[in-house]
């Protein structure tokens, strides 16, 4: 059968925005929608210990905390770390084994959403290679601690899949699963803190340029 011409490819957001999944516009991206969505998307397909699901919003906070602990990062880079999984507010958190099965289509949509989110908040469309590698390293450390503490992995399994969490201890990280509303608010709060720091840096740069 030929494809239907009226197939819907957009998502209605609670902010009232209508985000085109295939051609997302930065103008349709709102941080309130991102925080709301990520706080309701479960990491590890929901297979985690605790009364509450461990959300992508909380994971994002952990990754940003690890990233800033390991690197002398500016506010722009910290915001990129916090938003590293932002596309999942629309497309969900597909576990890595399934991403490998689905292939390039998923990644293409993810990359377009990443660009829209980053441009909305005055970041480059995609992180430069060196920054991306540092964020990925922080992501793997977060995954190590999550897998052992919450997802039933043995330490040996976690080391095999995610490597050694060098330079970071679990005591530094908010790993205990949060209620949805708390994870959402913490994500918004941290985003706001970083945006304030970014604005101050821009103000200082403008004064120096005069």
PDB file of C-alpha atoms in Angstrom:
ATOM      1  CA  UNK A   1       0.000   0.000   0.000  1.00  0.00           C
ATOM      2  CA  UNK A   2       1.283   3.515  -0.751  1.00  0.00           C
ATOM      3  CA  UNK A   3       2.113   5.649   2.292  1.00  0.00           C
ATOM      4  CA  UNK A   4      -0.619   7.943   3.548  1.00  0.00           C
ATOM      5  CA  UNK A   5      -0.044  11.617   2.858  1.00  0.00           C
ATOM      6  CA  UNK A   6      -1.687  12.711   6.102  1.00  0.00           C
ATOM      7  CA  UNK A   7       0.649  10.821   8.439  1.00  0.00           C
ATOM      8  CA  UNK A   8       1.305  13.001  11.484  1.00  0.00           C
ATOM      9  CA  UNK A   9       4.985  13.691  12.175  1.00  0.00           C
ATOM     10  CA  UNK A  10       4.609  16.301  14.896  1.00  0.00           C
ATOM     11  CA  UNK A  11       4.190  16.224  18.647  1.00  0.00           C
ATOM     12  CA  UNK A  12       1.921  18.558  20.575  1.00  0.00           C
ATOM     13  CA  UNK A  13       3.694  19.895  23.663  1.00  0.00           C
ATOM     14  CA  UNK A  14       2.126  21.032  26.919  1.00  0.00           C
ATOM     15  CA  UNK A  15       3.534  24.512  26.310  1.00  0.00           C
ATOM     16  CA  UNK A  16       1.297  24.666  23.248  1.00  0.00           C
ATOM     17  CA  UNK A  17       4.177  24.231  20.816  1.00  0.00           C
ATOM     18  CA  UNK A  18       3.865  21.778  17.942  1.00  0.00           C
ATOM     19  CA  UNK A  19       7.232  20.184  17.240  1.00  0.00           C
ATOM     20  CA  UNK A  20       7.854  18.664  13.815  1.00  0.00           C
ATOM     21  CA  UNK A  21       9.857  15.502  14.487  1.00  0.00           C
ATOM     22  CA  UNK A  22      11.306  15.313  10.980  1.00  0.00           C
ATOM     23  CA  UNK A  23      12.135  19.012  10.627  1.00  0.00           C
ATOM     24  CA  UNK A  24      12.230  20.442  14.157  1.00  0.00           C
ATOM     25  CA  UNK A  25      12.462  24.202  14.554  1.00  0.00           C
ATOM     26  CA  UNK A  26      14.324  25.802  17.459  1.00  0.00           C
ATOM     27  CA  UNK A  27      11.345  28.143  17.788  1.00  0.00           C
ATOM     28  CA  UNK A  28       9.205  25.188  18.913  1.00  0.00           C
ATOM     29  CA  UNK A  29      11.598  24.076  21.662  1.00  0.00           C
ATOM     30  CA  UNK A  30      10.862  25.090  25.273  1.00  0.00           C
ATOM     31  CA  UNK A  31      12.872  24.115  28.344  1.00  0.00           C
ATOM     32  CA  UNK A  32       9.635  23.472  30.255  1.00  0.00           C
ATOM     33  CA  UNK A  33       8.686  20.792  27.721  1.00  0.00           C
ATOM     34  CA  UNK A  34      12.164  19.265  27.838  1.00  0.00           C
ATOM     35  CA  UNK A  35      12.174  19.053  31.634  1.00  0.00           C
ATOM     36  CA  UNK A  36       8.622  17.698  31.745  1.00  0.00           C
ATOM     37  CA  UNK A  37       9.386  15.030  29.160  1.00  0.00           C
ATOM     38  CA  UNK A  38      12.781  13.915  30.471  1.00  0.00           C
ATOM     39  CA  UNK A  39      11.450  13.610  34.021  1.00  0.00           C
ATOM     40  CA  UNK A  40       8.891  11.117  32.717  1.00  0.00           C
ATOM     41  CA  UNK A  41      11.226   9.006  30.560  1.00  0.00           C
ATOM     42  CA  UNK A  42      12.753   6.071  32.449  1.00  0.00           C
ATOM     43  CA  UNK A  43      16.373   5.051  32.049  1.00  0.00           C
ATOM     44  CA  UNK A  44      17.191   1.345  31.663  1.00  0.00           C
ATOM     45  CA  UNK A  45      13.680   0.665  30.308  1.00  0.00           C
ATOM     46  CA  UNK A  46      12.394   1.183  33.843  1.00  0.00           C
ATOM     47  CA  UNK A  47      14.292  -1.859  35.134  1.00  0.00           C
ATOM     48  CA  UNK A  48      15.747  -0.089  38.168  1.00  0.00           C
ATOM     49  CA  UNK A  49      15.461  -0.455  41.915  1.00  0.00           C
ATOM     50  CA  UNK A  50      13.475   1.953  44.033  1.00  0.00           C
ATOM     51  CA  UNK A  51      10.009   3.337  44.473  1.00  0.00           C
ATOM     52  CA  UNK A  52      10.445   5.773  41.600  1.00  0.00           C
ATOM     53  CA  UNK A  53      11.695   5.319  38.055  1.00  0.00           C
ATOM     54  CA  UNK A  54      15.184   6.653  37.444  1.00  0.00           C
ATOM     55  CA  UNK A  55      14.506   9.353  34.888  1.00  0.00           C
ATOM     56  CA  UNK A  56      16.535  10.787  32.041  1.00  0.00           C
ATOM     57  CA  UNK A  57      16.211  14.178  33.757  1.00  0.00           C
ATOM     58  CA  UNK A  58      18.002  12.807  36.809  1.00  0.00           C
ATOM     59  CA  UNK A  59      20.563  11.018  34.635  1.00  0.00           C
ATOM     60  CA  UNK A  60      21.257  14.326  32.883  1.00  0.00           C
ATOM     61  CA  UNK A  61      21.959  15.966  36.236  1.00  0.00           C
ATOM     62  CA  UNK A  62      24.376  13.164  37.109  1.00  0.00           C
ATOM     63  CA  UNK A  63      26.197  13.393  33.774  1.00  0.00           C
ATOM     64  CA  UNK A  64      26.561  17.157  34.090  1.00  0.00           C
ATOM     65  CA  UNK A  65      27.862  16.778  37.651  1.00  0.00           C
ATOM     66  CA  UNK A  66      30.454  14.202  36.534  1.00  0.00           C
ATOM     67  CA  UNK A  67      31.432  16.322  33.536  1.00  0.00           C
ATOM     68  CA  UNK A  68      31.987  19.449  35.639  1.00  0.00           C
ATOM     69  CA  UNK A  69      33.885  17.467  38.287  1.00  0.00           C
ATOM     70  CA  UNK A  70      36.325  16.062  35.737  1.00  0.00           C
ATOM     71  CA  UNK A  71      36.771  19.114  33.508  1.00  0.00           C
ATOM     72  CA  UNK A  72      37.482  22.819  33.824  1.00  0.00           C
ATOM     73  CA  UNK A  73      34.418  23.577  31.756  1.00  0.00           C
ATOM     74  CA  UNK A  74      32.774  26.869  30.896  1.00  0.00           C
ATOM     75  CA  UNK A  75      29.041  27.440  31.268  1.00  0.00           C
ATOM     76  CA  UNK A  76      28.316  26.705  27.594  1.00  0.00           C
ATOM     77  CA  UNK A  77      29.950  23.296  27.889  1.00  0.00           C
ATOM     78  CA  UNK A  78      28.095  22.533  31.132  1.00  0.00           C
ATOM     79  CA  UNK A  79      24.815  23.357  29.417  1.00  0.00           C
ATOM     80  CA  UNK A  80      25.700  21.052  26.534  1.00  0.00           C
ATOM     81  CA  UNK A  81      26.382  18.295  29.078  1.00  0.00           C
ATOM     82  CA  UNK A  82      23.054  18.864  30.839  1.00  0.00           C
ATOM     83  CA  UNK A  83      21.222  18.781  27.493  1.00  0.00           C
ATOM     84  CA  UNK A  84      23.130  15.790  26.085  1.00  0.00           C
ATOM     85  CA  UNK A  85      20.000  13.594  26.086  1.00  0.00           C
ATOM     86  CA  UNK A  86      17.481  16.380  25.447  1.00  0.00           C
ATOM     87  CA  UNK A  87      16.115  14.791  22.221  1.00  0.00           C
ATOM     88  CA  UNK A  88      14.726  12.004  24.395  1.00  0.00           C
ATOM     89  CA  UNK A  89      11.996  14.323  25.654  1.00  0.00           C
ATOM     90  CA  UNK A  90      10.420  13.603  22.277  1.00  0.00           C
ATOM     91  CA  UNK A  91      11.742  10.215  21.145  1.00  0.00           C
ATOM     92  CA  UNK A  92      12.265   8.483  24.500  1.00  0.00           C
ATOM     93  CA  UNK A  93      15.309   6.670  25.844  1.00  0.00           C
ATOM     94  CA  UNK A  94      15.948   3.724  23.563  1.00  0.00           C
ATOM     95  CA  UNK A  95      18.390   1.299  25.184  1.00  0.00           C
ATOM     96  CA  UNK A  96      21.701   0.872  23.355  1.00  0.00           C
ATOM     97  CA  UNK A  97      21.113  -2.718  22.138  1.00  0.00           C
ATOM     98  CA  UNK A  98      17.886  -1.654  20.427  1.00  0.00           C
ATOM     99  CA  UNK A  99      19.489   1.449  18.916  1.00  0.00           C
ATOM    100  CA  UNK A 100      21.967  -0.890  17.228  1.00  0.00           C
ATOM    101  CA  UNK A 101      19.083  -2.873  15.728  1.00  0.00           C
ATOM    102  CA  UNK A 102      17.126   0.172  14.535  1.00  0.00           C
ATOM    103  CA  UNK A 103      20.150   1.742  12.893  1.00  0.00           C
ATOM    104  CA  UNK A 104      20.570   5.089  11.166  1.00  0.00           C
ATOM    105  CA  UNK A 105      16.974   6.305  11.048  1.00  0.00           C
ATOM    106  CA  UNK A 106      16.814   6.840  14.790  1.00  0.00           C
ATOM    107  CA  UNK A 107      20.174   8.613  14.845  1.00  0.00           C
ATOM    108  CA  UNK A 108      19.148  10.959  12.044  1.00  0.00           C
ATOM    109  CA  UNK A 109      16.036  12.082  13.924  1.00  0.00           C
ATOM    110  CA  UNK A 110      18.057  12.386  17.131  1.00  0.00           C
ATOM    111  CA  UNK A 111      20.670  14.596  15.442  1.00  0.00           C
ATOM    112  CA  UNK A 112      18.037  16.937  14.018  1.00  0.00           C
ATOM    113  CA  UNK A 113      16.388  17.279  17.418  1.00  0.00           C
ATOM    114  CA  UNK A 114      19.763  17.891  19.060  1.00  0.00           C
ATOM    115  CA  UNK A 115      20.478  20.712  16.629  1.00  0.00           C
ATOM    116  CA  UNK A 116      17.079  22.318  17.248  1.00  0.00           C
ATOM    117  CA  UNK A 117      17.528  22.168  21.026  1.00  0.00           C
ATOM    118  CA  UNK A 118      21.054  23.547  20.925  1.00  0.00           C
ATOM    119  CA  UNK A 119      20.191  26.397  18.578  1.00  0.00           C
ATOM    120  CA  UNK A 120      17.203  27.320  20.754  1.00  0.00           C
ATOM    121  CA  UNK A 121      19.585  27.933  23.642  1.00  0.00           C
ATOM    122  CA  UNK A 122      22.364  29.622  21.637  1.00  0.00           C
ATOM    123  CA  UNK A 123      24.695  26.629  21.557  1.00  0.00           C
ATOM    124  CA  UNK A 124      26.393  25.202  18.451  1.00  0.00           C
ATOM    125  CA  UNK A 125      24.082  22.705  16.684  1.00  0.00           C
ATOM    126  CA  UNK A 126      26.291  19.800  17.755  1.00  0.00           C
ATOM    127  CA  UNK A 127      29.130  19.620  20.299  1.00  0.00           C
ATOM    128  CA  UNK A 128      32.627  19.843  18.854  1.00  0.00           C
ATOM    129  CA  UNK A 129      34.429  16.498  18.807  1.00  0.00           C
ATOM    130  CA  UNK A 130      36.568  17.079  21.904  1.00  0.00           C
ATOM    131  CA  UNK A 131      33.585  18.229  23.968  1.00  0.00           C
ATOM    132  CA  UNK A 132      31.446  15.355  22.733  1.00  0.00           C
ATOM    133  CA  UNK A 133      34.128  12.883  23.855  1.00  0.00           C
ATOM    134  CA  UNK A 134      34.274  14.435  27.339  1.00  0.00           C
ATOM    135  CA  UNK A 135      30.492  14.343  27.704  1.00  0.00           C
ATOM    136  CA  UNK A 136      30.470  10.736  26.507  1.00  0.00           C
ATOM    137  CA  UNK A 137      33.093   9.850  29.122  1.00  0.00           C
ATOM    138  CA  UNK A 138      30.906  11.418  31.819  1.00  0.00           C
ATOM    139  CA  UNK A 139      27.900   9.551  30.422  1.00  0.00           C
ATOM    140  CA  UNK A 140      29.735   6.226  30.688  1.00  0.00           C
ATOM    141  CA  UNK A 141      30.747   6.930  34.290  1.00  0.00           C
ATOM    142  CA  UNK A 142      27.137   7.771  35.129  1.00  0.00           C
ATOM    143  CA  UNK A 143      26.025   4.562  33.416  1.00  0.00           C
ATOM    144  CA  UNK A 144      28.555   2.572  35.458  1.00  0.00           C
ATOM    145  CA  UNK A 145      27.166   3.801  38.773  1.00  0.00           C
ATOM    146  CA  UNK A 146      23.541   3.529  37.632  1.00  0.00           C
ATOM    147  CA  UNK A 147      24.032  -0.003  36.358  1.00  0.00           C
ATOM    148  CA  UNK A 148      25.608  -1.247  39.601  1.00  0.00           C
ATOM    149  CA  UNK A 149      23.453   0.715  42.059  1.00  0.00           C
ATOM    150  CA  UNK A 150      20.093   0.511  40.312  1.00  0.00           C
ATOM    151  CA  UNK A 151      19.988  -1.806  37.297  1.00  0.00           C
ATOM    152  CA  UNK A 152      21.279  -5.106  38.706  1.00  0.00           C
ATOM    153  CA  UNK A 153      24.674  -5.233  36.984  1.00  0.00           C
ATOM    154  CA  UNK A 154      27.628  -6.801  38.739  1.00  0.00           C
ATOM    155  CA  UNK A 155      30.756  -4.681  39.092  1.00  0.00           C
ATOM    156  CA  UNK A 156      32.510  -6.922  36.559  1.00  0.00           C
ATOM    157  CA  UNK A 157      29.710  -6.426  34.024  1.00  0.00           C
ATOM    158  CA  UNK A 158      29.667  -2.679  34.564  1.00  0.00           C
ATOM    159  CA  UNK A 159      33.430  -2.433  34.064  1.00  0.00           C
ATOM    160  CA  UNK A 160      33.195  -4.486  30.877  1.00  0.00           C
ATOM    161  CA  UNK A 161      30.462  -2.352  29.336  1.00  0.00           C
ATOM    162  CA  UNK A 162      31.258   1.109  30.714  1.00  0.00           C
ATOM    163  CA  UNK A 163      34.865   1.047  31.923  1.00  0.00           C
ATOM    164  CA  UNK A 164      36.335   2.141  35.240  1.00  0.00           C
ATOM    165  CA  UNK A 165      34.782   5.263  36.825  1.00  0.00           C
ATOM    166  CA  UNK A 166      38.156   6.878  37.442  1.00  0.00           C
ATOM    167  CA  UNK A 167      38.186  10.128  39.378  1.00  0.00           C
ATOM    168  CA  UNK A 168      34.574   9.957  40.569  1.00  0.00           C
ATOM    169  CA  UNK A 169      32.919   8.367  43.589  1.00  0.00           C
ATOM    170  CA  UNK A 170      29.226   7.620  43.896  1.00  0.00           C
ATOM    171  CA  UNK A 171      28.965   9.838  46.987  1.00  0.00           C
ATOM    172  CA  UNK A 172      29.302  12.867  44.688  1.00  0.00           C
ATOM    173  CA  UNK A 173      26.253  11.944  42.642  1.00  0.00           C
ATOM    174  CA  UNK A 174      22.448  12.134  43.084  1.00  0.00           C
ATOM    175  CA  UNK A 175      21.832   8.486  42.163  1.00  0.00           C
ATOM    176  CA  UNK A 176      18.862   7.714  44.453  1.00  0.00           C
ATOM    177  CA  UNK A 177      15.789   7.805  42.145  1.00  0.00           C
ATOM    178  CA  UNK A 178      13.762  10.989  42.624  1.00  0.00           C
ATOM    179  CA  UNK A 179      10.015  11.504  42.340  1.00  0.00           C
ATOM    180  CA  UNK A 180       9.077  12.826  38.907  1.00  0.00           C
ATOM    181  CA  UNK A 181       8.205  16.338  40.052  1.00  0.00           C
ATOM    182  CA  UNK A 182      11.471  16.683  41.973  1.00  0.00           C
ATOM    183  CA  UNK A 183      13.614  15.477  39.056  1.00  0.00           C
ATOM    184  CA  UNK A 184      11.793  17.903  36.764  1.00  0.00           C
ATOM    185  CA  UNK A 185      12.343  20.848  39.113  1.00  0.00           C
ATOM    186  CA  UNK A 186      15.990  19.989  39.786  1.00  0.00           C
ATOM    187  CA  UNK A 187      16.620  19.844  36.043  1.00  0.00           C
ATOM    188  CA  UNK A 188      14.960  23.240  35.544  1.00  0.00           C
ATOM    189  CA  UNK A 189      16.866  24.704  38.479  1.00  0.00           C
ATOM    190  CA  UNK A 190      20.224  23.538  37.172  1.00  0.00           C
ATOM    191  CA  UNK A 191      19.417  24.771  33.674  1.00  0.00           C
ATOM    192  CA  UNK A 192      18.565  28.173  35.145  1.00  0.00           C
ATOM    193  CA  UNK A 193      21.783  28.303  37.171  1.00  0.00           C
ATOM    194  CA  UNK A 194      23.869  27.598  34.094  1.00  0.00           C
ATOM    195  CA  UNK A 195      21.945  30.143  32.014  1.00  0.00           C
ATOM    196  CA  UNK A 196      22.617  32.781  34.670  1.00  0.00           C
ATOM    197  CA  UNK A 197      26.327  31.963  34.535  1.00  0.00           C
ATOM    198  CA  UNK A 198      26.278  32.151  30.741  1.00  0.00           C
ATOM    199  CA  UNK A 199      24.591  35.564  30.839  1.00  0.00           C
ATOM    200  CA  UNK A 200      27.178  36.891  33.302  1.00  0.00           C
ATOM    201  CA  UNK A 201      30.022  35.698  31.100  1.00  0.00           C
ATOM    202  CA  UNK A 202      28.458  37.360  28.062  1.00  0.00           C
ATOM    203  CA  UNK A 203      28.028  40.608  29.998  1.00  0.00           C
ATOM    204  CA  UNK A 204      31.669  40.519  31.071  1.00  0.00           C
ATOM    205  CA  UNK A 205      32.785  39.841  27.507  1.00  0.00           C
ATOM    206  CA  UNK A 206      30.765  42.794  26.188  1.00  0.00           C
ATOM    207  CA  UNK A 207      32.284  45.138  28.771  1.00  0.00           C
ATOM    208  CA  UNK A 208      35.778  43.942  27.918  1.00  0.00           C
ATOM    209  CA  UNK A 209      35.138  44.567  24.221  1.00  0.00           C
ATOM    210  CA  UNK A 210      34.222  48.242  24.754  1.00  0.00           C
TER     211      UNK A 210
END
